[in-house]
Coordinates of N, CA and C in Angstrom, one line a residue:
Chain A
X1155 N -0.5 12.5 35.2 CA -0.3 11.4 34.8 C -0.8 11.0 33.8
X1156 N -0.6 11.6 32.2 CA -1.6 11.2 31.0 C -1.8 9.6 30.9
X1157 N -0.8 8.8 30.9 CA -1.1 7.4 30.9 C -0.9 6.7 29.3
X1158 N -1.9 6.3 28.9 CA -1.9 5.8 27.2 C -2.7 7.1 26.5
X1159 N -2.3 7.6 25.8 CA -2.9 9.0 24.6 C -2.7 8.3 23.5
X1160 N -4.0 8.2 22.6 CA -4.6 7.9 21.4 C -4.9 8.9 20.7
X1161 N -4.5 8.7 19.6 CA -5.4 9.9 18.4 C -5.2 9.6 16.8
X1162 N -6.5 10.3 16.3 CA -7.3 10.5 16.7 C -8.4 9.4 17.4
X1163 N -9.5 10.5 18.0 CA -10.4 9.6 18.8 C -11.3 9.1 17.4
X1164 N -11.7 9.5 16.7 CA -12.6 9.0 15.5 C -12.0 9.5 14.4
X1165 N -12.0 8.8 13.2 CA -11.8 9.1 11.7 C -12.6 8.2 11.0
X1166 N -13.1 9.2 9.7 CA -13.9 8.2 8.4 C -12.6 8.5 7.6
X1167 N -12.4 7.1 6.7 CA -11.5 7.0 5.7 C -12.1 6.6 4.6
X1168 N -11.9 6.6 2.8 CA -12.2 6.3 2.1 C -11.5 5.1 1.6
X1169 N -12.2 4.2 1.1 CA -11.5 2.8 0.8 C -10.3 3.3 -0.1
X1170 N -9.2 2.7 0.4 CA -7.9 3.2 -0.6 C -7.0 3.9 0.1
X1171 N -7.4 4.8 1.0 CA -6.7 5.7 1.5 C -5.6 4.7 2.8
X1172 N -4.8 5.8 3.1 CA -3.8 5.3 4.3 C -3.9 6.1 5.5
X1173 N -3.5 5.6 6.7 CA -3.2 6.5 7.9 C -2.8 5.9 8.9
X1174 N -2.2 6.7 9.7 CA -1.4 6.3 10.8 C -2.2 6.5 12.3
X1175 N -2.7 5.6 13.1 CA -3.2 5.8 14.2 C -1.9 5.9 15.7
X1176 N -2.1 7.1 16.2 CA -0.9 7.4 17.1 C -1.3 7.0 18.6
X1177 N -0.3 6.4 19.2 CA -0.2 6.0 20.4 C 0.7 6.4 21.0
X1178 N 1.0 7.1 22.3 CA 1.9 7.1 23.0 C 1.7 7.0 24.9
X1179 N 2.9 6.9 25.2 CA 2.6 6.6 27.0 C 3.8 7.0 27.5
X1180 N 3.3 7.8 28.9 CA 4.8 8.7 29.6 C 4.9 7.5 30.8
X1181 N 5.0 6.1 30.9 CA 4.9 5.5 32.1 C 6.1 4.5 31.6
X1182 N 6.9 4.8 31.2 CA 7.9 4.0 30.6 C 8.1 2.8 30.4
X1183 N 6.9 1.9 29.9 CA 6.1 0.6 29.7 C 7.0 0.2 28.5
X1184 N 7.6 -0.7 28.5 CA 8.4 -1.5 27.4 C 7.2 -2.3 26.6
X1185 N 6.2 -2.8 27.3 CA 5.5 -3.3 26.1 C 4.7 -2.5 26.0
X1186 N 4.0 -2.7 24.7 CA 3.0 -2.1 24.2 C 2.1 -2.9 22.9
X1187 N 1.1 -2.6 22.6 CA 0.2 -3.3 22.0 C -1.0 -2.6 21.1
X1188 N -1.4 -3.0 20.3 CA -2.5 -2.6 19.3 C -3.6 -3.8 19.6
X1189 N -4.8 -3.4 19.6 CA -5.9 -4.3 19.7 C -6.8 -3.8 18.8
X1190 N -8.0 -4.6 18.2 CA -8.9 -4.2 17.5 C -10.4 -4.9 18.0
X1191 N -11.2 -4.1 17.9 CA -12.2 -4.6 18.8 C -13.7 -4.5 17.8
X1192 N -14.2 -5.4 17.3 CA -15.3 -5.6 16.5 C -16.8 -5.8 17.7
X1193 N -17.8 -5.9 17.0 CA -18.7 -6.4 18.4 C -19.0 -7.5 18.2
X1194 N -19.0 -7.9 19.5 CA -19.1 -9.5 19.8 C -17.8 -10.3 19.7
X1195 N -16.8 -9.6 19.1 CA -15.7 -10.3 18.8 C -14.7 -10.4 20.1
X1196 N -14.9 -9.5 21.0 CA -13.8 -9.3 21.8 C -12.4 -8.3 21.5
X1197 N -11.4 -8.5 21.7 CA -10.4 -7.8 21.6 C -9.0 -8.7 20.9
X1198 N -8.9 -8.5 19.6 CA -7.8 -9.1 18.7 C -6.5 -8.3 18.7
X1199 N -5.6 -9.1 19.0 CA -4.4 -8.7 18.8 C -3.7 -8.5 17.4
X1200 N -3.7 -7.3 17.3 CA -3.2 -6.9 15.7 C -1.3 -7.0 15.8
X1201 N -0.7 -6.2 16.7 CA 0.9 -6.0 16.6 C 1.5 -6.1 18.2
X1202 N 2.6 -6.3 18.3 CA 3.0 -5.9 20.0 C 4.2 -6.0 19.7
X1203 N 4.8 -5.2 20.8 CA 6.3 -4.7 21.0 C 6.8 -5.0 22.3
X1204 N 7.9 -5.4 22.4 CA 8.5 -5.7 23.8 C 9.8 -4.6 24.1
X1205 N 9.8 -3.5 23.0 CA 10.6 -2.6 23.3 C 10.8 -1.9 22.2
X1206 N 11.4 -0.6 22.3 CA 12.1 0.1 21.1 C 12.9 -1.0 20.5
X1207 N 12.3 -0.8 18.8 CA 13.2 -1.5 17.8 C 12.8 -2.9 17.2
X1208 N 12.0 -3.4 18.3 CA 11.3 -4.7 18.6 C 9.7 -4.9 18.3
X1209 N 9.2 -5.6 17.6 CA 7.9 -5.8 17.3 C 7.6 -7.2 16.7
X1210 N 6.1 -7.6 17.0 CA 6.0 -8.7 16.4 C 4.6 -9.0 16.2
X1211 N 4.2 -10.0 14.9 CA 2.5 -9.8 15.0 C 2.0 -10.6 16.1
X1212 N 0.5 -10.3 15.7 CA -0.8 -10.8 16.7 C -1.3 -11.8 16.0
X1213 N -2.9 -11.9 16.2 CA -3.6 -12.8 15.3 C -4.0 -12.0 14.0
X1214 N -4.3 -11.2 13.7 CA -4.8 -10.1 12.8 C -4.0 -9.2 12.1
X1215 N -2.4 -9.6 11.8 CA -1.7 -8.4 11.3 C -2.0 -8.0 10.3
X1216 N -2.7 -8.7 9.3 CA -2.6 -8.5 7.8 C -3.2 -7.0 7.5
X1217 N -2.9 -6.1 6.7 CA -3.2 -5.3 6.3 C -3.2 -3.7 7.4
X1218 N -2.0 -3.8 8.4 CA -1.3 -3.2 9.1 C 0.1 -3.5 9.2
X1219 N 0.7 -2.2 9.7 CA 2.0 -2.1 10.0 C 2.4 -1.3 11.2
X1220 N 3.6 -1.8 11.9 CA 3.9 -0.8 12.9 C 5.3 -0.8 12.9
X1221 N 6.0 0.3 14.0 CA 7.3 0.6 14.1 C 7.4 0.9 15.8
X1222 N 8.4 0.9 16.2 CA 8.8 1.3 17.4 C 10.3 2.2 17.8
X1223 N 10.1 3.7 17.3 CA 11.7 4.0 17.2 C 12.0 4.5 18.9
X1224 N 10.9 4.9 19.7 CA 11.0 4.9 20.9 C 10.3 4.3 21.7
X1225 N 10.5 4.2 23.1 CA 9.9 3.7 24.3 C 8.7 4.0 24.5
X1226 N 8.3 5.6 23.9 CA 6.8 6.0 24.5 C 6.0 5.6 23.2
X1227 N 6.6 5.9 21.9 CA 5.8 5.6 20.9 C 5.3 4.6 20.0
X1228 N 4.2 4.1 19.7 CA 3.8 2.6 19.2 C 2.7 3.2 18.0
X1229 N 3.0 3.3 16.7 CA 2.1 3.9 16.0 C 1.8 2.8 15.2
X1230 N 0.2 2.9 14.8 CA -0.2 1.8 13.9 C -0.7 2.3 12.6
X1231 N 0.0 1.6 11.4 CA -0.3 2.1 9.8 C -1.3 1.3 9.3
X1232 N -2.0 2.1 8.6 CA -3.3 1.1 7.7 C -2.8 1.6 6.4
X1233 N -2.4 0.7 5.6 CA -2.2 1.1 4.4 C -3.3 0.4 3.3
X1234 N -4.0 1.4 2.4 CA -5.1 0.7 1.5 C -6.2 0.4 2.3
X1235 N -6.4 1.1 2.7 CA -8.1 0.9 3.9 C -9.0 -0.1 3.5
X1236 N -9.8 -0.8 4.2 CA -11.0 -1.5 3.4 C -11.7 -1.7 4.5
X1237 N -13.5 -1.7 4.1 CA -14.1 -1.6 4.9 C -14.2 -2.6 6.0
X1238 N -13.4 -4.1 5.9 CA -13.0 -4.9 7.0 C -12.3 -4.5 8.0
X1239 N -11.9 -3.3 7.9 CA -11.3 -2.8 9.2 C -11.5 -1.4 9.8
X1240 N -13.0 -1.0 9.6 CA -13.6 -1.0 10.3 C -13.9 -1.3 11.7
X1241 N -13.7 -0.2 12.7 CA -13.3 -1.3 14.1 C -12.9 -0.1 14.9
X1242 N -13.0 -0.6 16.1 CA -12.6 0.9 17.3 C -11.4 -0.2 17.6
X1243 N -9.8 0.8 17.8 CA -8.9 0.4 17.9 C -8.2 0.9 19.2
X1244 N -7.7 0.0 19.9 CA -7.0 0.2 21.3 C -5.5 0.2 21.3
X1245 N -5.3 1.1 22.1 CA -3.4 0.9 22.4 C -3.1 0.5 23.7
X1246 N -2.4 -0.2 24.2 CA -2.3 -0.6 25.7 C -0.8 -0.8 25.9
X1247 N -0.6 -0.6 27.2 CA 1.1 -0.8 27.5 C 1.3 -1.2 28.6
X1248 N 2.3 -2.0 29.1 CA 2.4 -2.6 30.2 C 3.9 -2.6 30.9
X1249 N 4.3 -2.5 32.1 CA 5.6 -3.1 32.2 C 6.3 -4.3 31.9
X1250 N 7.6 -4.3 31.5 CA 8.1 -5.4 31.5 C 7.6 -6.6 32.6
X1251 N 7.6 -7.8 32.0 CA 7.7 -9.1 32.9 C 6.4 -9.3 33.3
X1252 N 6.3 -10.3 34.1 CA 5.0 -11.1 34.1 C 4.1 -10.7 35.0
X1253 N 3.1 -10.7 34.5 CA 1.9 -10.6 35.5 C 1.8 -9.1 36.2
X1254 N 1.7 -8.2 34.7 CA 2.0 -6.8 35.2 C 0.7 -6.0 34.2
X1255 N -0.1 -5.5 35.0 CA -1.2 -5.0 34.8 C -1.2 -4.2 33.1
X1256 N -2.3 -4.5 32.3 CA -2.0 -3.5 31.1 C -3.0 -2.3 31.6
X1257 N -2.4 -1.0 30.9 CA -3.4 0.4 30.9 C -3.4 0.4 29.3
X1258 N -4.7 1.0 29.0 CA -5.5 1.3 28.0 C -5.5 2.6 27.7
X1259 N -5.3 3.0 25.8 CA -5.3 4.2 25.5 C -7.3 4.3 25.8
X1260 N -7.8 5.6 25.2 CA -9.4 6.0 25.1 C -9.7 5.3 23.6
X1261 N -9.0 4.9 22.8 CA -9.0 3.9 21.6 C -9.7 5.0 20.5
X1262 N -9.7 4.4 18.8 CA -9.8 5.4 18.0 C -10.9 4.5 17.2
X1263 N -11.9 5.2 17.0 CA -13.3 4.6 16.3 C -12.9 4.8 14.8
X1264 N -12.9 4.1 14.2 CA -12.4 4.2 12.4 C -13.5 3.5 11.7
X1265 N -13.6 4.2 10.5 CA -15.0 3.8 10.1 C -14.3 4.0 8.5
X1266 N -14.2 3.0 7.7 CA -13.8 2.8 6.1 C -15.2 2.8 5.2
X1267 N -15.1 3.9 4.3 CA -16.3 3.7 3.7 C -16.4 3.7 2.4
Chain B
X1031 N -4.5 -18.0 19.2 CA -5.8 -18.0 19.3 C -6.4 -17.9 20.6
X1032 N -7.9 -16.9 20.4 CA -8.4 -16.3 21.2 C -8.7 -17.3 22.4
X1033 N -8.6 -17.2 23.9 CA -9.6 -17.6 24.9 C -11.2 -17.4 24.6
X1034 N -11.5 -18.5 25.2 CA -13.5 -18.6 24.8 C -13.8 -18.1 26.2
X1035 N -14.8 -17.2 26.4 CA -15.6 -16.8 27.3 C -16.9 -17.0 27.2
X1036 N -17.6 -17.5 28.3 CA -19.1 -18.1 28.3 C -19.4 -17.5 29.8
X1037 N -20.8 -17.0 29.6 CA -21.5 -17.0 28.6 C -20.9 -15.7 27.8
X1038 N -21.7 -15.8 27.0 CA -21.7 -14.1 26.1 C -22.5 -13.1 26.4
X1039 N -23.4 -13.3 26.8 CA -24.6 -12.1 27.7 C -24.9 -13.0 28.8
X1040 N -25.0 -12.1 29.6 CA -26.1 -12.2 30.7 C -26.5 -11.1 31.4
X1041 N -28.0 -11.4 31.5 CA -28.9 -10.1 32.3 C -29.2 -10.7 33.6
X1042 N -29.0 -9.8 34.7 CA -28.9 -10.5 36.1 C -30.0 -9.1 37.0
X1043 N -30.8 -9.5 37.8 CA -31.5 -8.4 38.8 C -30.2 -7.9 39.7
X1044 N -30.3 -6.8 40.2 CA -29.5 -6.2 41.2 C -29.6 -7.1 42.5
X1045 N -28.1 -7.7 43.1 CA -28.5 -8.5 44.1 C -28.1 -9.6 43.7
X1046 N -28.4 -10.3 42.5 CA -28.1 -11.7 42.2 C -26.6 -12.1 41.9
X1047 N -25.9 -13.2 41.9 CA -25.0 -13.8 41.6 C -24.4 -14.0 40.1
X1048 N -23.4 -14.0 39.7 CA -22.8 -14.1 38.1 C -21.4 -14.9 38.2
X1049 N -21.4 -15.7 37.3 CA -20.2 -16.4 37.2 C -19.8 -16.1 35.6
X1050 N -18.4 -16.0 35.1 CA -18.1 -16.1 33.6 C -16.8 -16.9 33.9
X1051 N -17.2 -17.5 32.6 CA -16.0 -18.5 32.4 C -14.7 -17.9 31.3
X1052 N -13.6 -18.6 31.6 CA -12.7 -18.1 30.1 C -11.6 -19.3 30.4
X1053 N -11.8 -19.9 29.1 CA -11.0 -21.5 28.7 C -10.1 -21.0 27.6
X1054 N -8.9 -21.7 27.9 CA -8.0 -21.7 26.6 C -7.6 -23.1 26.5
X1055 N -7.2 -23.3 24.9 CA -6.6 -24.2 24.3 C -5.3 -24.5 24.7
X1056 N -4.7 -23.2 25.3 CA -3.2 -23.7 25.5 C -2.7 -23.6 26.7
X1057 N -1.6 -23.9 27.4 CA -0.9 -24.0 28.7 C -1.0 -22.3 29.2
X1058 N -1.3 -22.2 30.0 CA -1.3 -20.6 30.7 C -0.4 -20.4 31.9
X1059 N 0.0 -19.3 31.8 CA 0.9 -18.9 32.9 C 0.2 -18.1 34.1
X1060 N -0.5 -17.3 33.5 CA -1.4 -16.3 34.2 C -2.8 -15.8 33.3
X1061 N -3.7 -15.5 34.3 CA -4.9 -14.9 33.7 C -5.4 -13.3 34.4
X1062 N -5.5 -12.6 33.4 CA -6.2 -11.4 33.9 C -7.2 -11.1 33.2
X1063 N -8.4 -10.2 34.0 CA -9.2 -9.9 34.2 C -9.8 -8.2 34.0
X1064 N -10.3 -8.0 33.4 CA -10.7 -6.2 32.9 C -12.4 -6.1 32.7
X1065 N -12.6 -5.2 32.8 CA -14.2 -4.5 32.8 C -14.1 -3.6 31.8
X1066 N -15.0 -3.4 30.9 CA -14.8 -2.2 30.1 C -16.4 -1.6 29.9
X1067 N -16.8 -0.6 30.3 CA -18.1 0.3 30.1 C -18.2 0.3 28.8
X1068 N -19.1 0.5 28.8 CA -19.8 1.2 27.1 C -18.9 2.6 26.8
X1069 N -18.3 2.3 25.5 CA -17.7 3.4 25.2 C -16.5 4.1 25.7
X1070 N -16.2 3.1 26.7 CA -14.9 3.4 27.4 C -13.6 2.3 27.5
X1071 N -12.6 2.8 27.7 CA -11.5 1.8 27.8 C -11.5 0.8 28.8
X1072 N -11.0 -0.6 28.3 CA -11.0 -1.6 29.3 C -10.2 -1.1 30.6
X1073 N -10.8 -1.8 31.9 CA -10.0 -1.4 33.3 C -9.7 -2.7 33.7
X1074 N -8.4 -2.4 34.1 CA -7.8 -3.8 34.9 C -8.7 -4.0 36.1
X1075 N -8.9 -5.4 36.4 CA -9.4 -6.0 38.0 C -8.5 -6.7 38.8
X1076 N -8.1 -8.0 37.8 CA -7.2 -8.5 38.9 C -6.3 -9.3 38.0
X1077 N -5.1 -10.1 38.3 CA -4.3 -10.9 37.7 C -4.4 -12.2 38.9
X1078 N -4.5 -13.2 38.2 CA -4.2 -14.7 38.9 C -3.1 -15.5 38.4
X1079 N -2.2 -15.9 39.1 CA -1.3 -16.8 38.8 C -1.5 -18.5 38.8
X1080 N -0.5 -19.1 38.1 CA -0.8 -20.3 38.3 C -0.4 -20.7 40.1
X1081 N -1.1 -22.1 40.3 CA -1.4 -22.5 41.5 C -2.7 -22.4 42.1
X1082 N -3.6 -22.0 41.0 CA -5.0 -22.1 41.7 C -5.4 -21.2 42.6
X1083 N -4.6 -20.0 42.7 CA -5.4 -19.0 43.5 C -6.3 -18.5 43.2
X1084 N -7.0 -17.7 44.3 CA -8.3 -17.0 44.0 C -7.7 -15.7 44.5
X1085 N -8.7 -14.6 44.0 CA -8.3 -13.4 44.4 C -9.8 -12.5 44.6
X1086 N -9.6 -11.4 45.3 CA -11.0 -10.8 45.4 C -10.6 -9.7 45.2
X1087 N -11.6 -9.0 44.5 CA -11.5 -7.2 44.3 C -13.1 -6.7 44.6
X1088 N -13.1 -6.2 45.7 CA -14.6 -5.7 46.6 C -15.6 -7.1 46.3
X1089 N -16.8 -7.2 46.0 CA -17.8 -8.5 45.6 C -17.1 -9.2 44.4
X1090 N -16.0 -9.0 43.8 CA -15.7 -9.8 42.7 C -14.4 -10.6 42.9
X1091 N -14.8 -11.8 42.9 CA -13.3 -12.9 43.1 C -13.3 -13.5 41.6
X1092 N -12.1 -14.3 41.7 CA -11.4 -15.2 40.5 C -11.1 -16.0 40.7
X1093 N -10.8 -17.6 40.7 CA -10.3 -18.7 40.5 C -9.5 -18.8 39.2
X1094 N -8.5 -19.7 39.1 CA -7.6 -20.2 38.3 C -7.2 -21.6 38.3
X1095 N -7.8 -22.3 37.4 CA -7.2 -23.8 37.5 C -6.3 -24.2 36.1
X1096 N -5.0 -24.1 36.3 CA -4.0 -24.0 35.2 C -3.9 -25.4 34.7
X1097 N -4.5 -26.4 35.4 CA -4.6 -28.0 34.8 C -5.9 -28.1 33.9
X1098 N -6.7 -27.5 34.0 CA -7.6 -27.0 33.1 C -7.8 -26.1 32.2
X1099 N -6.6 -25.5 32.8 CA -6.8 -24.1 31.6 C -7.9 -23.1 31.4
X1100 N -8.6 -22.9 32.5 CA -9.8 -22.5 33.0 C -9.4 -21.1 34.2
X1101 N -10.4 -20.2 33.6 CA -10.5 -19.1 34.9 C -11.8 -19.0 35.2
X1102 N -12.5 -18.4 36.0 CA -13.6 -18.0 36.2 C -13.7 -16.9 37.3
X1103 N -14.6 -16.0 36.8 CA -14.9 -14.8 37.4 C -16.1 -14.9 38.4
X1104 N -16.3 -14.4 39.6 CA -17.3 -14.6 40.3 C -18.2 -13.2 41.1
X1105 N -18.9 -12.6 40.5 CA -19.6 -11.5 40.9 C -20.6 -11.9 41.8
X1106 N -20.8 -11.3 43.4 CA -21.6 -11.8 44.1 C -22.7 -10.4 44.2
X1107 N -23.8 -10.3 44.9 CA -24.4 -9.4 45.1 C -24.5 -8.2 44.2
X1108 N -24.6 -8.5 43.0 CA -24.2 -7.6 41.8 C -24.9 -6.6 42.3
X1109 N -24.1 -5.0 41.7 CA -24.7 -3.7 41.9 C -24.6 -3.4 40.2
X1110 N -25.4 -2.3 40.1 CA -25.5 -1.3 38.9 C -24.4 -1.3 38.2
X1111 N -23.4 -0.7 39.0 CA -22.3 -0.6 38.6 C -21.4 -1.6 37.9
X1112 N -21.4 -2.6 38.2 CA -21.1 -4.4 37.7 C -21.1 -4.1 36.3
X1113 N -22.3 -3.2 35.9 CA -22.7 -3.9 34.2 C -21.0 -2.9 33.3
X1114 N -21.4 -4.3 32.4 CA -20.0 -3.7 31.4 C -20.0 -5.0 30.6
X1115 N -19.0 -4.9 30.0 CA -18.6 -6.2 29.4 C -16.9 -6.8 29.9
X1116 N -16.9 -7.9 30.7 CA -16.0 -8.7 30.9 C -14.9 -9.4 29.8
X1117 N -13.8 -9.0 29.8 CA -12.9 -9.7 29.2 C -11.6 -10.3 30.2
X1118 N -11.3 -11.6 29.6 CA -10.2 -12.5 30.2 C -8.9 -12.1 29.3
X1119 N -7.7 -11.8 29.8 CA -6.5 -11.6 28.9 C -5.6 -13.1 29.3
X1120 N -4.8 -13.4 28.5 CA -4.0 -14.8 29.0 C -2.8 -14.5 28.9
X1121 N -1.8 -15.1 29.6 CA -0.2 -15.2 29.0 C 0.1 -16.6 29.4
X1122 N 0.9 -17.0 28.3 CA 1.6 -17.9 28.3 C 2.8 -18.4 28.8
X1123 N 3.1 -19.3 29.2 CA 4.6 -19.5 29.7 C 5.7 -19.2 28.6
X1124 N 6.9 -18.8 28.7 CA 7.9 -18.3 27.5 C 7.1 -17.8 26.3
X1125 N 6.4 -16.8 26.6 CA 5.5 -16.1 25.7 C 4.5 -15.1 26.4
X1126 N 5.2 -14.7 28.0 CA 4.2 -14.0 28.6 C 4.1 -12.5 28.1
X1127 N 4.9 -12.3 27.2 CA 4.7 -10.4 26.7 C 3.6 -10.3 25.8
X1128 N 3.1 -11.6 25.3 CA 2.0 -11.6 24.2 C 0.6 -11.7 25.1
X1129 N -0.3 -10.8 25.3 CA -1.3 -10.9 26.0 C -2.6 -10.8 25.2
X1130 N -3.2 -12.2 25.1 CA -4.5 -12.2 24.2 C -5.6 -12.3 25.3
X1131 N -6.8 -11.4 24.5 CA -7.7 -11.5 25.5 C -9.0 -12.2 24.6
X1132 N -10.2 -12.7 25.4 CA -11.0 -13.5 25.2 C -12.1 -12.9 24.5
X1133 N -13.3 -13.5 24.0 CA -14.4 -13.0 22.9 C -15.0 -11.8 24.0
X1134 N -15.3 -12.0 25.5 CA -15.9 -11.1 25.8 C -17.1 -11.3 26.4
X1135 N -17.7 -10.9 27.2 CA -19.0 -11.4 27.9 C -19.8 -10.1 28.7
X1136 N -20.7 -9.7 27.7 CA -21.7 -8.9 28.2 C -22.7 -9.0 29.5
X1137 N -22.3 -7.8 30.7 CA -22.9 -8.3 31.7 C -24.0 -7.0 32.1
X1138 N -25.5 -7.3 32.0 CA -26.2 -6.3 32.5 C -27.3 -6.3 33.6
X1139 N -26.9 -5.2 34.5 CA -27.5 -5.3 35.8 C -28.5 -4.6 35.6
X1140 N -30.0 -5.4 36.1 CA -31.1 -4.2 36.2 C -31.6 -4.2 37.4
X1141 N -32.2 -2.8 37.8 CA -32.7 -2.7 39.0 C -33.9 -3.9 39.7

């Protein structure tokens, strides 16, 4: 069972470039999330989705876009990358409903120079 | 708004006890606890529901006081393997699909 898979693991972008961080899960989870982790700042929610075709903003959505065309995939798009977007990005998923544990991908370390 | 955790960091000797606190400004439905080892993904420890319940996981237990919107994680007789960063995650009533994490507490256990 693969769980939550993120690609790439590492990436260096130049200022102004764009890229898509991929996230896929094989557990048939409806809820999916994108977080960014900066040193000493915890995990901040960027976007989340409760099912295919439904997405909503989290705490720090500016500079990012998401789509959810299938249950399995939840890609995160960075447009016009900025140094402030240098971070470690985690995708997570969990079952529908209350009190279900979240499963995390291994993360993508992104550096914008 | 992120839940606030305290302390931000703590260093313990093996065998000592620790308490990590998580506080929210919003009414909570449940609290999750996760541990993250350096360079790895966060891993689930436990979920606590409204009702003030306590849960245990090996020598790690937690409590949840929904009136105070607070949860505490208790690590007893700490082991080297307990080192890592601990995060609380919160769900609010009528919005539980949104899982918001705290600022994290870095725990270092030394021999």
